[in-house]
Amino acid sequence: MSSGLSRFAVAGLAGLAALVLMFGSYDGDDGKDSDATDEEKASSRSAARSGVLDRDRTRKLLPPRDALKGWTPVGGPTAEDVTSAPGFVCSSRAAPVCGDAVAYGKALYAKANSGRITFTVYAYKSATAATSAYPHMWKDGHAELRPPLTNARLSGETGQQHNARRGKYPFMTAPGAIVQLRVGTTLLLIESGGADARRLSDARLSDLATMFVKRSQQAQKGEKPSAKVAG
């Protein structure tokens, strides 16, 4: 999936700086279309009709600055096309989660004394491809969590398939959690943790999942993603 390093294995300001460098600082996305040619826009509309997301639409489905009240965006939203040259995440098309992927995106939020929340999306060339990649993604993703492990119970919108697990990340004593969801042609990941992390309730994880699922559904319908977390 990635380099294999724990996403929350580094703590404090140094760790936050490393994550910002890895994913990029907040780019100020206001939801407007980027400077694209007419041909690129037509291609994007065609892809949207099929439910397949390109790099630009993948980036736009990630939560923008105002989607999580009280949390500060510190990395992204950013996305990359993984169909051509190998990228930071999909360095090999032979990886089960990357073979049929078309785009990858990530956004990172932080809040004092609450830790960090990372939103990740993998966009695939079909819903069948996303379904095939799902078990490989989950095996890799939740393997980083350490005992005690418990399942979180999600309510609300959870897509066609979901898993949610709690635990602790390596070298950390604060609680962490990972949520994985399959929504049409996308796989979505929500990860919480950090040295100063607080436990997110099942209700809060459900709110985050519902928002992310709705934004993916909107993007796959060719709509502008607008779902937010209330309160």
XYZ file of N, CA and C in Angstrom:
693
model
N 0.822 -1.187 0.000
C 0.000 0.000 0.000
C 0.854 1.234 0.000
N 1.678 1.432 1.019
C 2.601 2.538 1.042
C 3.964 2.000 1.378
N 4.789 2.819 2.013
C 6.138 2.385 2.311
C 6.204 1.356 3.422
N 5.090 1.114 4.107
C 5.057 0.149 5.195
C 5.328 0.795 6.533
N 5.685 2.084 6.547
C 5.908 2.775 7.807
C 4.583 3.120 8.438
N 4.499 3.018 9.759
C 3.273 3.380 10.447
C 2.963 4.840 10.227
N 1.698 5.141 9.940
C 1.309 6.524 9.692
C 1.359 7.362 10.952
N 1.386 6.728 12.112
C 1.418 7.489 13.350
C 2.588 7.051 14.229
N 3.643 6.549 13.622
C 4.765 6.034 14.392
C 5.719 7.121 14.860
N 5.492 8.360 14.439
C 6.307 9.472 14.888
C 5.417 10.434 15.627
N 5.962 11.124 16.632
C 5.128 11.926 17.508
C 5.538 13.384 17.495
N 4.633 14.235 18.075
C 4.941 15.633 18.316
C 5.088 16.435 17.046
N 5.773 17.594 17.163
C 5.920 18.501 16.042
C 6.748 17.891 14.922
N 7.760 17.116 15.279
C 8.590 16.490 14.253
C 7.765 15.541 13.400
N 6.899 14.767 14.057
C 6.048 13.844 13.322
C 5.053 14.569 12.438
N 4.475 15.646 12.946
C 3.516 16.414 12.172
C 4.194 17.021 10.956
N 5.412 17.539 11.153
C 6.149 18.127 10.038
C 6.433 17.085 8.966
N 6.758 15.875 9.407
C 7.055 14.805 8.446
C 5.825 14.464 7.619
N 4.667 14.413 8.257
C 3.438 14.104 7.541
C 3.071 15.212 6.571
N 3.291 16.476 6.973
C 2.992 17.594 6.079
C 3.881 17.532 4.851
N 5.173 17.222 5.046
C 6.082 17.113 3.916
C 5.675 15.967 2.998
N 5.176 14.868 3.594
C 4.810 13.692 2.809
C 3.579 13.951 1.956
N 2.562 14.599 2.527
C 1.298 14.743 1.832
C 1.072 16.134 1.252
N 1.925 17.100 1.615
C 1.751 18.446 1.103
C 0.909 19.282 2.036
N 1.139 20.573 2.048
C 0.368 21.471 2.903
C -1.000 21.716 2.303
N -1.875 22.339 3.085
C -3.228 22.620 2.610
C -3.166 23.499 1.385
N -3.881 23.113 0.327
C -3.735 23.824 -0.940
C -4.805 24.872 -1.171
N -5.663 25.092 -0.180
C -6.644 26.156 -0.300
C -7.755 25.868 -1.279
N -8.041 24.631 -1.553
C -9.075 24.264 -2.506
C -10.410 24.818 -2.067
N -11.046 25.561 -2.973
C -12.343 26.153 -2.658
C -13.473 25.459 -3.378
N -13.167 24.304 -3.993
C -14.198 23.530 -4.675
C -14.383 23.889 -6.128
N -13.678 24.935 -6.622
C -13.792 25.321 -8.010
C -12.946 24.388 -8.873
N -13.334 24.250 -10.148
C -12.574 23.400 -11.042
C -11.204 23.992 -11.272
N -10.184 23.133 -11.367
C -8.831 23.593 -11.637
C -8.725 24.021 -13.093
N -7.602 24.653 -13.440
C -7.400 25.115 -14.806
C -7.167 23.917 -15.709
N -8.216 23.454 -16.340
C -8.118 22.283 -17.204
C -8.583 22.661 -18.600
N -8.078 21.934 -19.600
C -8.480 22.188 -20.973
C -9.897 21.660 -21.184
N -10.520 22.087 -22.283
C -11.866 21.612 -22.592
C -11.870 20.096 -22.776
N -10.802 19.578 -23.384
C -10.702 18.135 -23.589
C -10.620 17.409 -22.257
N -9.828 17.957 -21.316
C -9.695 17.345 -20.004
C -11.010 17.399 -19.238
N -11.740 18.518 -19.366
C -13.030 18.636 -18.692
C -14.035 17.652 -19.267
N -14.019 17.478 -20.593
C -14.930 16.522 -21.226
C -14.617 15.111 -20.771
N -13.316 14.799 -20.676
C -12.908 13.483 -20.212
C -13.344 13.262 -18.773
N -13.255 14.311 -17.962
C -13.655 14.213 -16.567
C -15.154 13.967 -16.460
N -15.953 14.647 -17.284
C -17.410 14.458 -17.259
C -17.768 13.048 -17.693
N -17.054 12.538 -18.701
C -17.308 11.178 -19.172
C -16.984 10.164 -18.083
N -15.867 10.384 -17.405
C -15.477 9.475 -16.318
C -16.491 9.524 -15.200
N -16.996 10.716 -14.904
C -17.971 10.857 -13.826
C -19.246 10.084 -14.142
N -19.654 10.086 -15.418
C -20.870 9.358 -15.790
C -20.718 7.863 -15.562
N -19.494 7.361 -15.671
C -19.252 5.938 -15.466
C -18.967 5.618 -14.004
N -18.825 6.658 -13.168
C -18.517 6.452 -11.761
C -17.036 6.315 -11.485
N -16.214 6.377 -12.525
C -14.763 6.277 -12.365
C -14.199 7.681 -12.160
N -13.398 7.857 -11.125
C -12.894 9.174 -10.771
C -11.467 9.380 -11.251
N -11.203 10.531 -11.852
C -9.842 10.876 -12.222
C -9.162 11.575 -11.047
N -7.942 12.023 -11.248
C -7.175 12.650 -10.175
C -7.888 13.865 -9.604
N -8.424 14.722 -10.477
C -9.039 15.956 -10.001
C -10.283 15.673 -9.165
N -11.131 14.763 -9.635
C -12.342 14.444 -8.883
C -12.028 13.681 -7.598
N -10.960 12.903 -7.632
C -10.533 12.223 -6.410
C -10.121 13.237 -5.355
N -9.390 14.256 -5.766
C -8.981 15.304 -4.821
C -10.183 16.051 -4.269
N -11.154 16.322 -5.120
C -12.297 17.123 -4.689
C -13.239 16.370 -3.741
N -13.204 15.036 -3.764
C -14.091 14.326 -2.830
C -13.511 14.298 -1.417
N -12.211 14.579 -1.283
C -11.605 14.658 0.046
C -12.153 15.861 0.804
N -12.257 15.771 2.130
C -12.845 16.861 2.918
C -12.048 18.157 2.793
N -12.700 19.282 2.465
C -12.026 20.570 2.408
C -11.938 21.200 3.795
N -11.440 22.409 3.855
C -11.168 23.086 5.121
C -12.386 23.140 6.039
N -13.555 23.389 5.494
C -14.727 23.619 6.343
C -15.555 22.361 6.597
N -15.038 21.183 6.233
C -15.827 19.959 6.372
C -15.818 19.406 7.787
N -14.771 19.734 8.571
C -14.661 19.238 9.946
C -14.475 20.421 10.888
N -15.532 20.805 11.552
C -15.471 21.951 12.441
C -14.509 21.694 13.601
N -13.610 22.647 13.834
C -12.675 22.547 14.945
C -11.357 21.868 14.604
N -11.279 21.256 13.427
C -10.055 20.581 12.999
C -9.361 21.417 11.935
N -8.027 21.403 11.942
C -7.245 22.204 11.015
C -6.597 21.331 9.948
N -6.792 21.664 8.659
C -6.123 20.884 7.604
C -4.629 21.187 7.605
N -3.803 20.163 7.693
C -2.355 20.354 7.736
C -1.644 19.620 6.598
N -2.365 18.863 5.812
C -1.788 18.170 4.675
C -2.846 17.847 3.652
N -2.671 18.298 2.405
C -3.648 18.073 1.356
C -4.810 19.052 1.441
N -5.933 18.765 0.772
C -6.180 17.559 -0.024
C -5.279 17.510 -1.262
N -4.738 16.342 -1.520
C -3.889 16.159 -2.688
C -4.196 14.809 -3.304
N -3.949 14.689 -4.594
C -4.223 13.426 -5.286
C -3.228 13.246 -6.418
N -3.055 11.998 -6.829
C -2.161 11.711 -7.944
C -2.768 10.656 -8.846
N -2.447 10.759 -10.132
C -2.836 9.761 -11.119
C -1.841 8.604 -11.010
N -2.337 7.401 -10.834
C -1.438 6.252 -10.665
C -1.503 5.295 -11.861
N -2.026 5.780 -12.983
C -2.163 4.903 -14.146
C -0.921 4.881 -15.024
N -0.052 5.881 -14.865
C 1.114 5.947 -15.739
C 2.400 5.695 -14.959
N 3.112 6.776 -14.622
C 4.373 6.623 -13.898
C 4.108 6.210 -12.456
N 4.942 5.340 -11.888
C 4.782 4.934 -10.491
C 4.829 6.146 -9.567
N 3.991 6.147 -8.558
C 3.962 7.256 -7.621
C 4.484 6.849 -6.261
N 4.313 7.758 -5.307
C 4.800 7.499 -3.955
C 4.087 6.303 -3.334
N 2.787 6.181 -3.578
C 2.003 5.115 -2.965
C 2.032 3.856 -3.825
N 1.573 3.962 -5.052
C 1.545 2.809 -5.944
C 2.837 2.754 -6.754
N 3.915 2.369 -6.098
C 5.209 2.290 -6.767
C 5.297 1.066 -7.669
N 4.378 0.122 -7.472
C 4.357 -1.088 -8.290
C 2.924 -1.434 -8.658
N 2.663 -1.608 -9.945
C 1.324 -1.987 -10.388
C 1.021 -3.431 -10.011
N 2.032 -4.165 -9.578
C 1.822 -5.559 -9.195
C 1.160 -5.680 -7.830
N 1.191 -4.604 -7.035
C 0.558 -4.645 -5.719
C -0.947 -4.820 -5.881
N -1.579 -5.711 -5.122
C -3.012 -5.993 -5.283
C -3.906 -4.771 -5.186
N -3.520 -3.792 -4.363
C -4.372 -2.616 -4.201
C -4.122 -1.586 -5.293
N -3.089 -1.788 -6.125
C -2.717 -0.780 -7.113
C -2.963 -1.199 -8.557
N -3.090 -2.492 -8.819
C -3.175 -2.981 -10.182
C -4.245 -2.310 -11.028
N -5.436 -2.131 -10.464
C -6.547 -1.525 -11.204
C -6.916 -0.143 -10.669
N -6.032 0.450 -9.881
C -6.283 1.790 -9.364
C -6.012 2.830 -10.440
N -6.770 3.926 -10.409
C -6.553 5.011 -11.375
C -6.098 6.292 -10.687
N -6.438 6.451 -9.409
C -6.041 7.665 -8.690
C -6.007 7.389 -7.190
N -5.252 8.217 -6.506
C -5.076 8.092 -5.060
C -5.068 9.494 -4.467
N -5.730 9.676 -3.311
C -5.744 10.990 -2.678
C -5.713 10.900 -1.176
N -5.281 11.989 -0.526
C -5.154 11.996 0.927
C -5.335 13.407 1.464
N -5.914 13.500 2.670
C -6.035 14.769 3.389
C -5.787 14.495 4.863
N -5.066 15.386 5.517
C -4.687 15.211 6.919
C -5.176 16.394 7.752
N -5.846 16.091 8.864
C -6.349 17.106 9.789
C -5.729 16.914 11.166
N -5.590 18.003 11.911
C -5.057 17.930 13.273
C -5.856 18.841 14.189
N -5.865 18.486 15.479
C -6.540 19.285 16.490
C -5.780 19.122 17.800
N -5.489 20.230 18.464
C -4.717 20.188 19.703
C -5.376 19.278 20.729
N -4.573 18.408 21.328
C -5.034 17.477 22.362
C -6.086 16.490 21.859
N -6.189 16.337 20.557
C -7.141 15.382 19.985
C -6.492 14.455 18.967
N -5.275 14.816 18.535
C -4.581 13.962 17.588
C -4.789 14.364 16.145
N -4.753 13.380 15.258
C -4.862 13.624 13.827
C -5.844 12.649 13.190
N -6.445 13.093 12.098
C -7.334 12.249 11.310
C -6.862 12.312 9.867
N -6.675 11.153 9.269
C -6.256 11.074 7.872
C -7.374 10.453 7.044
N -7.699 11.108 5.932
C -8.678 10.595 4.977
C -7.930 10.185 3.713
N -8.140 8.958 3.272
C -7.464 8.446 2.083
C -8.488 7.831 1.144
N -8.305 8.038 -0.153
C -9.196 7.441 -1.137
C -8.377 6.797 -2.239
N -8.766 5.594 -2.619
C -8.243 4.906 -3.797
C -9.394 4.808 -4.793
N -9.198 5.342 -5.977
C -10.219 5.275 -7.025
C -9.822 4.189 -8.021
N -10.789 3.363 -8.406
C -10.526 2.229 -9.291
C -11.276 2.360 -10.613
N -10.870 1.513 -11.577
C -11.454 1.584 -12.909
C -12.853 0.989 -12.972
N -13.269 0.296 -11.885
C -14.618 -0.272 -11.818
C -14.941 -0.646 -10.382
N -16.225 -0.856 -10.118
C -16.638 -1.304 -8.791
C -16.110 -2.709 -8.511
N -16.013 -3.519 -9.564
C -15.482 -4.874 -9.404
C -14.025 -4.828 -8.961
N -13.265 -3.910 -9.528
C -11.858 -3.760 -9.156
C -11.730 -3.312 -7.706
N -12.602 -2.399 -7.285
C -12.577 -1.931 -5.891
C -12.916 -3.075 -4.940
N -13.879 -3.899 -5.333
C -14.274 -5.046 -4.516
C -13.111 -6.026 -4.364
N -12.393 -6.276 -5.447
C -11.271 -7.215 -5.409
C -10.130 -6.702 -4.534
N -9.928 -5.385 -4.535
C -8.823 -4.796 -3.769
C -9.143 -4.684 -2.283
N -10.421 -4.707 -1.939
C -10.843 -4.443 -0.557
C -10.140 -5.320 0.487
N -10.145 -6.658 0.368
C -9.519 -7.477 1.415
C -8.018 -7.244 1.541
N -7.354 -6.964 0.430
C -5.916 -6.694 0.473
C -5.639 -5.377 1.193
N -6.480 -4.389 0.942
C -6.333 -3.103 1.606
C -6.525 -3.248 3.113
N -7.551 -3.993 3.501
C -7.836 -4.141 4.929
C -6.729 -4.920 5.630
N -6.231 -5.965 4.993
C -5.157 -6.760 5.590
C -3.930 -5.905 5.847
N -3.602 -5.039 4.913
C -2.434 -4.176 5.042
C -2.688 -3.050 6.031
N -3.864 -2.418 5.927
C -4.157 -1.240 6.733
C -4.239 -1.486 8.224
N -5.058 -2.457 8.642
C -5.266 -2.629 10.073
C -4.152 -3.440 10.730
N -3.211 -3.952 9.920
C -2.095 -4.717 10.472
C -1.188 -3.851 11.337
N -1.261 -2.539 11.145
C -0.416 -1.643 11.929
C -0.905 -1.484 13.362
N -2.161 -1.740 13.604
C -2.707 -1.570 14.943
C -2.205 -2.669 15.876
N -1.970 -2.299 17.123
C -1.498 -3.233 18.134
C -2.573 -3.433 19.206
N -2.574 -4.573 19.891
C -3.567 -4.846 20.940
C -3.507 -3.801 22.057
N -4.628 -3.679 22.769
C -5.868 -4.446 22.618
C -6.674 -3.979 21.408
N -7.147 -4.944 20.615
C -7.917 -4.652 19.417
C -9.399 -4.879 19.668
N -10.199 -3.940 19.242
C -11.657 -4.069 19.357
C -12.292 -3.534 18.084
N -13.479 -3.985 17.794
C -14.212 -3.492 16.634
C -15.065 -2.294 17.021
N -15.107 -1.313 16.149
C -16.000 -0.167 16.341
C -17.302 -0.459 15.598
N -18.410 0.023 16.150
C -19.725 -0.196 15.530
C -20.159 1.083 14.825
N -20.286 0.993 13.507
C -20.665 2.155 12.711
C -22.158 2.155 12.412
N -22.711 3.338 12.363
C -24.099 3.522 11.945
C -24.114 4.573 10.838
N -25.251 4.784 10.231
C -25.325 5.764 9.153
C -24.870 5.170 7.836
N -24.296 6.002 6.973
C -23.858 5.566 5.657
C -22.512 4.851 5.769
N -22.453 3.613 5.287
C -21.205 2.848 5.358
C -20.841 2.208 4.019
N -21.504 2.597 2.945
C -21.186 2.051 1.636
C -21.623 0.609 1.482
N -21.026 -0.097 0.538
C -21.400 -1.491 0.271
C -20.668 -2.473 1.185
N -19.589 -2.027 1.802
C -18.807 -2.896 2.672
C -17.984 -2.024 3.603
N -17.797 -2.466 4.847
C -16.983 -1.664 5.758
C -16.390 -2.525 6.875
N -15.312 -2.032 7.432
C -14.689 -2.591 8.636
C -14.206 -1.422 9.481
N -14.212 -1.599 10.789
C -13.740 -0.554 11.699
C -13.069 -1.213 12.891
N -11.837 -0.841 13.174
C -11.058 -1.478 14.219
C -10.347 -0.420 15.063
N -10.288 -0.699 16.367
C -9.550 0.164 17.291
C -8.307 -0.560 17.794
N -7.307 0.217 18.172
C -6.089 -0.346 18.721
C -5.107 0.775 18.999
N -3.837 0.444 19.032
C -2.795 1.440 19.232
C -1.738 1.270 18.147
N -1.201 2.411 17.697
C -0.153 2.360 16.697
C 1.196 2.129 17.369
N 2.141 1.543 16.650
C 3.459 1.261 17.233
C 4.093 2.491 17.866
N 4.700 2.301 19.016
C 5.420 3.339 19.748
C 4.505 4.406 20.337
N 3.212 4.135 20.396
C 2.282 5.117 20.938
C 1.387 4.478 21.989
N 1.002 5.288 22.960
C 0.100 4.804 23.998
C -1.303 5.345 23.797
N -1.455 6.364 22.963
C -2.770 6.945 22.706
C -3.592 6.018 21.814
N -4.923 6.090 21.920
C -5.778 5.215 21.118
C -5.776 5.593 19.648
N -5.939 4.592 18.805
C -6.047 4.817 17.370
C -7.211 4.030 16.804
N -7.584 4.342 15.586
C -8.678 3.628 14.931
C -8.504 3.709 13.424
N -9.010 2.708 12.735
C -9.016 2.719 11.281
C -10.372 2.236 10.789
N -10.920 2.966 9.835
C -12.203 2.623 9.216
C -11.956 2.464 7.722
N -12.445 1.383 7.153
C -12.330 1.173 5.709
C -13.721 0.970 5.132
N -13.987 1.618 3.997
C -15.301 1.563 3.371
C -15.156 1.359 1.863
N -16.056 0.573 1.303
C -16.114 0.428 -0.149
C -17.367 1.126 -0.641
N -17.168 2.089 -1.530
C -18.267 2.887 -2.068
C -18.122 2.926 -3.582
N -18.906 2.117 -4.275
C -18.841 2.110 -5.736
C -17.459 1.754 -6.232
N -16.846 2.677 -6.953
C -15.529 2.452 -7.544
C -14.392 2.915 -6.638
N -14.693 3.236 -5.381
C -13.657 3.757 -4.478
C -13.525 2.927 -3.209
N -12.327 2.947 -2.653
C -12.069 2.452 -1.306
C -11.657 3.657 -0.477
N -12.274 3.813 0.689
C -12.037 4.961 1.557
C -11.451 4.494 2.884
N -10.484 5.244 3.392
C -9.870 4.949 4.679
C -9.927 6.189 5.566
N -10.301 5.966 6.825
C -10.253 7.019 7.841
C -9.394 6.486 8.971
N -8.332 7.200 9.316
C -7.433 6.757 10.376
C -7.269 7.869 11.404
N -7.394 7.526 12.658
C -7.189 8.501 13.736
C -6.065 8.011 14.632
N -5.308 8.944 15.168
C -4.202 8.578 16.042
C -3.340 9.787 16.344
N -2.117 9.542 16.768
C -1.209 10.609 17.129
C -0.838 10.545 18.592
N 0.273 11.190 18.945
C 0.761 11.134 20.323
C -0.233 11.714 21.315
N -1.007 12.726 20.877
C -1.958 13.376 21.776
C -3.398 12.991 21.452
N -3.581 11.853 20.781
C -4.907 11.470 20.317
C -5.854 11.120 21.457
N -7.106 11.456 21.255
C -8.180 11.033 22.149
C -9.026 9.996 21.423
N -9.682 9.157 22.173
C -10.529 8.130 21.581
C -11.730 8.783 20.909
N -11.931 8.462 19.643
C -13.115 8.931 18.939
C -14.235 7.924 19.177
N -15.381 8.400 19.583
C -16.513 7.515 19.870
C -17.001 6.851 18.589
N -17.779 5.780 18.754
C -18.388 5.137 17.591
C -19.261 6.119 16.826
N -19.950 6.986 17.554
C -20.819 7.967 16.912
C -19.999 8.934 16.067
N -18.838 9.351 16.596
C -17.998 10.283 15.850
C -17.405 9.623 14.627
N -16.940 8.377 14.774
C -16.425 7.651 13.622
C -17.517 7.471 12.568
N -18.745 7.250 13.026
C -19.873 7.098 12.105
C -20.145 8.390 11.353
N -20.046 9.516 12.047
C -20.244 10.812 11.396
C -19.201 11.040 10.301
N -17.946 10.727 10.610
C -16.865 10.897 9.645
C -17.065 9.968 8.445
N -17.462 8.718 8.729
C -17.687 7.761 7.655
C -18.840 8.184 6.760
N -19.931 8.646 7.365
C -21.095 9.076 6.581
C -20.728 10.234 5.665
N -19.991 11.203 6.192
C -19.559 12.342 5.386
C -18.704 11.888 4.210
N -17.743 11.004 4.464
C -16.829 10.539 3.428
C -17.568 9.729 2.366
N -18.469 8.853 2.801
C -19.254 8.046 1.874
C -20.103 8.939 0.974
N -20.776 9.917 1.558
C -21.633 10.803 0.769
C -20.824 11.615 -0.237
N -19.642 12.063 0.158
C -18.809 12.827 -0.768
C -18.362 11.954 -1.942
N -18.063 10.682 -1.668
C -17.687 9.775 -2.743
C -18.873 9.506 -3.670
N -20.041 9.305 -3.101
C -21.235 9.083 -3.912
C -21.520 10.288 -4.800
N -21.400 11.477 -4.233
C -21.636 12.699 -4.996
C -20.640 12.825 -6.144
N -19.374 12.544 -5.860
C -18.341 12.643 -6.895
C -18.591 11.646 -8.018
N -19.015 10.434 -7.669
C -19.251 9.399 -8.676
C -20.491 9.678 -9.510
N -21.367 10.529 -9.015
C -22.551 10.941 -9.784
C -22.262 12.159 -10.649
N -21.029 12.673 -10.559
C -20.677 13.865 -11.316
C -21.068 15.145 -10.632
N -21.481 15.040 -9.369
C -21.881 16.219 -8.591
C -20.683 16.790 -7.844
N -20.808 18.031 -7.402
C -19.776 18.635 -6.566
C -19.927 18.101 -5.143
N -18.920 17.430 -4.592
C -19.025 16.912 -3.227
C -19.269 18.040 -2.240
N -20.291 17.886 -1.390
C -20.649 18.970 -0.470
C -20.914 18.476 0.962
N -20.904 17.186 1.199
C -21.217 16.649 2.525
C -20.183 17.106 3.549
N -20.660 17.434 4.741
C -19.803 17.872 5.849
C -20.215 17.143 7.110
N -19.403 17.301 8.165
C -19.754 16.763 9.480
C -20.419 17.859 10.274
N -21.629 17.595 10.732
C -22.362 18.595 11.496
C -21.850 18.650 12.923
N -21.643 19.863 13.443
C -21.232 20.031 14.835
C -19.793 19.687 15.093
